[in-house]
Amino acid sequence: MTTQDELIDEHTFREAMSLVAAPIAVVTTTDGTGRRWGFTASAVTSVSMSPPLVLVGIGHTSSCHEALTSATEFVINVLGESDGEVARRFATKDVDRFAGTGLVTWPGTALPVLPSAVVALRCEVADVIVAGDHDLLIGRLCAVRFSEEAPDPLVWYRRGFHSRKEPEYSG
C-alpha cells in the first residue's frame, strides 16, 4: 500500500499523463435559465455497456463546474481533426465559447451540439462522483448522432492536439 510520502508529485503525474493519448471533446449543457455552457475535455471514457454509461471529468475550478454538476443532461461532442479551433475556444477563459462555432440545438432539447463532431452523445446525468480536484459526471446515454463524414478524431497527446494525418511527433 502506498503511503502519503510515496505519492507521486503533481508535476511527475502531469508529465506521465501527457504520454497517454486521449480523445478531445467539447461537453455542453444548458442551465435553468437557458444559458449555454461548455468546456473542452480530455477525460472522457465509456464506463458500462449495459446500461450504456460514459464518464466525463470536470475540474472543481472550471467556470462550467456548477452548471454541469447541477444539469440533468449534457452532450459529449467528440471532436474531429478539423475541430482544433473549437477545442481551443472551449478551453479559453473569459470568451464567448459558442461564438462562431456552428453549434446547433439537439432536436427536441435546448442542448448545444456540434454538427461536425465525430460522434455526439446525449446523456442524462446518472451520478456525480467527487474524485480529488475533479468531479466525475456519469452519463446514461439516451441518444447518439454520428458524423456523416466520419472524420479522424482529434486527440490530446504531449500537451497538444494531434490527428492521424499529422506527421508523427519527433520529440
mmCIF file of C-alpha atoms in Angstrom:
data_model
loop_
_atom_site.group_PDB
_atom_site.id
_atom_site.type_symbol
_atom_site.label_atom_id
_atom_site.label_comp_id
_atom_site.label_asym_id
_atom_site.label_seq_id
_atom_site.Cartn_x
_atom_site.Cartn_y
_atom_site.Cartn_z
ATOM 1 C CA MET A 1 0.000 0.000 0.000
ATOM 2 C CA THR A 2 1.278 3.466 -0.913
ATOM 3 C CA THR A 3 1.758 5.974 1.884
ATOM 4 C CA GLN A 4 1.278 9.738 1.586
ATOM 5 C CA ASP A 5 5.086 10.161 1.462
ATOM 6 C CA GLU A 6 5.314 7.829 -1.535
ATOM 7 C CA LEU A 7 2.694 9.608 -3.670
ATOM 8 C CA ILE A 8 3.847 10.985 -6.991
ATOM 9 C CA ASP A 9 4.064 14.775 -7.135
ATOM 10 C CA GLU A 10 1.732 16.742 -9.435
ATOM 11 C CA HIS A 11 4.466 17.601 -11.960
ATOM 12 C CA THR A 12 5.501 13.951 -12.402
ATOM 13 C CA PHE A 13 1.879 12.841 -12.689
ATOM 14 C CA ARG A 14 1.137 15.550 -15.291
ATOM 15 C CA GLU A 15 4.227 14.548 -17.275
ATOM 16 C CA ALA A 16 3.276 10.857 -17.200
ATOM 17 C CA MET A 17 -0.318 11.567 -18.253
ATOM 18 C CA SER A 18 0.874 13.742 -21.160
ATOM 19 C CA LEU A 19 2.048 10.480 -22.730
ATOM 20 C CA VAL A 20 -1.432 8.943 -22.592
ATOM 21 C CA ALA A 21 -3.327 9.920 -25.746
ATOM 22 C CA ALA A 22 -6.914 10.980 -25.053
ATOM 23 C CA PRO A 23 -9.903 11.926 -27.195
ATOM 24 C CA ILE A 24 -10.835 15.597 -27.211
ATOM 25 C CA ALA A 25 -14.466 16.500 -26.661
ATOM 26 C CA VAL A 26 -16.500 19.603 -26.026
ATOM 27 C CA VAL A 27 -19.041 18.933 -23.305
ATOM 28 C CA THR A 28 -22.121 21.157 -23.441
ATOM 29 C CA THR A 29 -25.284 21.778 -21.456
ATOM 30 C CA THR A 30 -27.779 24.497 -20.613
ATOM 31 C CA ASP A 31 -28.740 25.750 -17.170
ATOM 32 C CA GLY A 32 -32.191 26.513 -15.772
ATOM 33 C CA THR A 33 -32.176 29.971 -17.380
ATOM 34 C CA GLY A 34 -31.340 28.577 -20.828
ATOM 35 C CA ARG A 35 -27.724 29.791 -20.745
ATOM 36 C CA ARG A 36 -25.367 27.548 -22.707
ATOM 37 C CA TRP A 37 -22.244 26.166 -21.044
ATOM 38 C CA GLY A 38 -19.366 24.151 -22.443
ATOM 39 C CA PHE A 39 -15.757 23.174 -21.928
ATOM 40 C CA THR A 40 -13.021 21.156 -23.619
ATOM 41 C CA ALA A 41 -12.456 17.763 -22.010
ATOM 42 C CA SER A 42 -9.883 15.034 -22.463
ATOM 43 C CA ALA A 43 -11.166 12.899 -19.576
ATOM 44 C CA VAL A 44 -13.952 11.079 -21.428
ATOM 45 C CA THR A 45 -14.448 7.314 -21.416
ATOM 46 C CA SER A 46 -17.033 4.573 -21.562
ATOM 47 C CA VAL A 47 -17.980 3.052 -18.215
ATOM 48 C CA SER A 48 -20.598 0.382 -18.892
ATOM 49 C CA MET A 49 -22.187 -1.350 -21.874
ATOM 50 C CA SER A 50 -25.365 -2.331 -20.037
ATOM 51 C CA PRO A 51 -26.672 0.179 -19.256
ATOM 52 C CA PRO A 52 -24.624 2.378 -21.624
ATOM 53 C CA LEU A 53 -22.740 4.812 -19.371
ATOM 54 C CA VAL A 54 -19.980 7.329 -20.096
ATOM 55 C CA LEU A 55 -17.779 9.388 -17.792
ATOM 56 C CA VAL A 56 -16.564 12.982 -18.081
ATOM 57 C CA GLY A 57 -14.168 14.615 -15.632
ATOM 58 C CA ILE A 58 -14.624 18.307 -14.780
ATOM 59 C CA GLY A 59 -12.309 20.300 -12.527
ATOM 60 C CA HIS A 60 -13.715 21.964 -9.427
ATOM 61 C CA THR A 61 -12.268 25.299 -10.615
ATOM 62 C CA SER A 62 -13.863 25.129 -14.087
ATOM 63 C CA SER A 63 -16.202 28.006 -14.914
ATOM 64 C CA CYS A 64 -18.686 25.326 -16.072
ATOM 65 C CA HIS A 65 -18.473 23.187 -12.935
ATOM 66 C CA GLU A 66 -21.689 24.318 -11.257
ATOM 67 C CA ALA A 67 -23.710 24.256 -14.489
ATOM 68 C CA LEU A 68 -22.534 20.748 -15.425
ATOM 69 C CA THR A 69 -22.777 19.173 -11.992
ATOM 70 C CA SER A 70 -26.311 20.514 -11.487
ATOM 71 C CA ALA A 71 -27.547 19.739 -15.019
ATOM 72 C CA THR A 72 -29.905 16.887 -15.767
ATOM 73 C CA GLU A 73 -28.493 16.358 -19.290
ATOM 74 C CA PHE A 74 -25.328 17.091 -21.237
ATOM 75 C CA VAL A 75 -23.776 16.365 -24.636
ATOM 76 C CA ILE A 76 -20.300 14.984 -25.290
ATOM 77 C CA ASN A 77 -19.194 16.237 -28.719
ATOM 78 C CA VAL A 78 -16.164 14.124 -29.719
ATOM 79 C CA LEU A 79 -14.076 16.365 -31.949
ATOM 80 C CA GLY A 80 -12.662 15.575 -35.354
ATOM 81 C CA GLU A 81 -9.339 16.532 -36.870
ATOM 82 C CA SER A 82 -10.690 19.847 -38.223
ATOM 83 C CA ASP A 83 -12.073 20.970 -34.844
ATOM 84 C CA GLY A 84 -8.836 22.204 -33.263
ATOM 85 C CA GLU A 85 -10.075 25.803 -33.129
ATOM 86 C CA VAL A 86 -13.299 24.688 -31.425
ATOM 87 C CA ALA A 87 -11.243 22.776 -28.840
ATOM 88 C CA ARG A 88 -9.067 25.838 -28.185
ATOM 89 C CA ARG A 89 -12.075 28.166 -27.945
ATOM 90 C CA PHE A 90 -13.856 25.987 -25.365
ATOM 91 C CA ALA A 91 -10.621 25.758 -23.353
ATOM 92 C CA THR A 92 -10.198 29.564 -23.246
ATOM 93 C CA LYS A 93 -11.373 31.588 -20.259
ATOM 94 C CA ASP A 94 -13.382 34.815 -20.487
ATOM 95 C CA VAL A 95 -14.556 34.466 -24.105
ATOM 96 C CA ASP A 96 -17.923 33.639 -25.641
ATOM 97 C CA ARG A 97 -17.105 29.992 -26.271
ATOM 98 C CA PHE A 98 -20.130 29.491 -28.526
ATOM 99 C CA ALA A 99 -19.460 32.424 -30.901
ATOM 100 C CA GLY A 100 -18.694 31.283 -34.432
ATOM 101 C CA THR A 101 -18.580 27.575 -33.604
ATOM 102 C CA GLY A 102 -21.623 26.453 -35.586
ATOM 103 C CA LEU A 103 -23.229 24.691 -32.628
ATOM 104 C CA VAL A 104 -26.911 23.981 -33.093
ATOM 105 C CA THR A 105 -29.601 22.691 -30.754
ATOM 106 C CA TRP A 106 -30.193 18.968 -30.348
ATOM 107 C CA PRO A 107 -33.710 18.405 -31.737
ATOM 108 C CA GLY A 108 -36.361 18.416 -29.025
ATOM 109 C CA THR A 109 -33.979 19.866 -26.401
ATOM 110 C CA ALA A 110 -32.115 23.069 -25.596
ATOM 111 C CA LEU A 111 -28.777 21.213 -25.575
ATOM 112 C CA PRO A 112 -25.992 22.584 -27.811
ATOM 113 C CA VAL A 113 -24.464 20.070 -30.243
ATOM 114 C CA LEU A 114 -21.633 20.431 -32.759
ATOM 115 C CA PRO A 115 -22.678 19.178 -36.214
ATOM 116 C CA SER A 116 -19.050 18.443 -37.181
ATOM 117 C CA ALA A 117 -18.453 16.152 -34.175
ATOM 118 C CA VAL A 118 -17.176 12.646 -34.956
ATOM 119 C CA VAL A 119 -19.952 11.484 -32.648
ATOM 120 C CA ALA A 120 -22.224 13.360 -30.240
ATOM 121 C CA LEU A 121 -23.508 11.565 -27.156
ATOM 122 C CA ARG A 122 -26.588 12.966 -25.434
ATOM 123 C CA CYS A 123 -26.609 11.868 -21.801
ATOM 124 C CA GLU A 124 -28.829 12.054 -18.756
ATOM 125 C CA VAL A 125 -26.834 12.602 -15.568
ATOM 126 C CA ALA A 126 -26.813 9.304 -13.680
ATOM 127 C CA ASP A 127 -24.350 10.316 -10.949
ATOM 128 C CA VAL A 128 -21.749 12.874 -9.921
ATOM 129 C CA ILE A 129 -18.773 11.454 -8.016
ATOM 130 C CA VAL A 130 -16.139 13.556 -6.249
ATOM 131 C CA ALA A 131 -12.625 12.423 -7.206
ATOM 132 C CA GLY A 132 -9.852 14.648 -5.855
ATOM 133 C CA ASP A 133 -9.907 18.071 -7.532
ATOM 134 C CA HIS A 134 -12.426 16.888 -10.163
ATOM 135 C CA ASP A 135 -15.969 15.609 -10.255
ATOM 136 C CA LEU A 136 -16.836 12.671 -12.484
ATOM 137 C CA LEU A 137 -20.104 13.076 -14.355
ATOM 138 C CA ILE A 138 -21.590 9.698 -15.126
ATOM 139 C CA GLY A 139 -23.986 9.966 -18.045
ATOM 140 C CA ARG A 140 -26.602 7.462 -19.174
ATOM 141 C CA LEU A 141 -26.608 7.509 -22.966
ATOM 142 C CA CYS A 142 -30.012 8.464 -24.346
ATOM 143 C CA ALA A 143 -29.193 9.434 -27.956
ATOM 144 C CA VAL A 144 -26.281 9.351 -30.424
ATOM 145 C CA ARG A 145 -25.501 11.415 -33.530
ATOM 146 C CA PHE A 146 -22.834 10.088 -35.883
ATOM 147 C CA SER A 147 -20.953 12.267 -38.363
ATOM 148 C CA GLU A 148 -21.824 11.511 -41.973
ATOM 149 C CA GLU A 149 -18.202 12.164 -42.973
ATOM 150 C CA ALA A 150 -16.523 10.003 -40.291
ATOM 151 C CA PRO A 151 -13.518 12.319 -39.828
ATOM 152 C CA ASP A 152 -10.441 11.187 -37.960
ATOM 153 C CA PRO A 153 -10.586 12.136 -34.281
ATOM 154 C CA LEU A 154 -8.686 14.926 -32.595
ATOM 155 C CA VAL A 155 -6.575 13.677 -29.683
ATOM 156 C CA TRP A 156 -4.582 15.275 -26.869
ATOM 157 C CA TYR A 157 -1.027 13.988 -26.599
ATOM 158 C CA ARG A 158 2.117 15.602 -25.155
ATOM 159 C CA ARG A 159 0.142 18.746 -24.315
ATOM 160 C CA GLY A 160 -1.008 19.320 -27.886
ATOM 161 C CA PHE A 161 -3.767 18.485 -30.354
ATOM 162 C CA HIS A 162 -2.994 15.804 -32.929
ATOM 163 C CA SER A 163 -4.768 13.908 -35.673
ATOM 164 C CA ARG A 164 -3.823 10.835 -37.603
ATOM 165 C CA LYS A 165 -2.948 12.828 -40.718
ATOM 166 C CA GLU A 166 -0.310 14.884 -38.951
ATOM 167 C CA PRO A 167 3.306 13.785 -39.198
ATOM 168 C CA GLU A 168 4.413 11.662 -36.278
ATOM 169 C CA TYR A 169 5.718 13.505 -33.263
ATOM 170 C CA SER A 170 9.508 13.604 -33.364
ATOM 171 C CA GLY A 171 10.198 14.846 -29.831
#
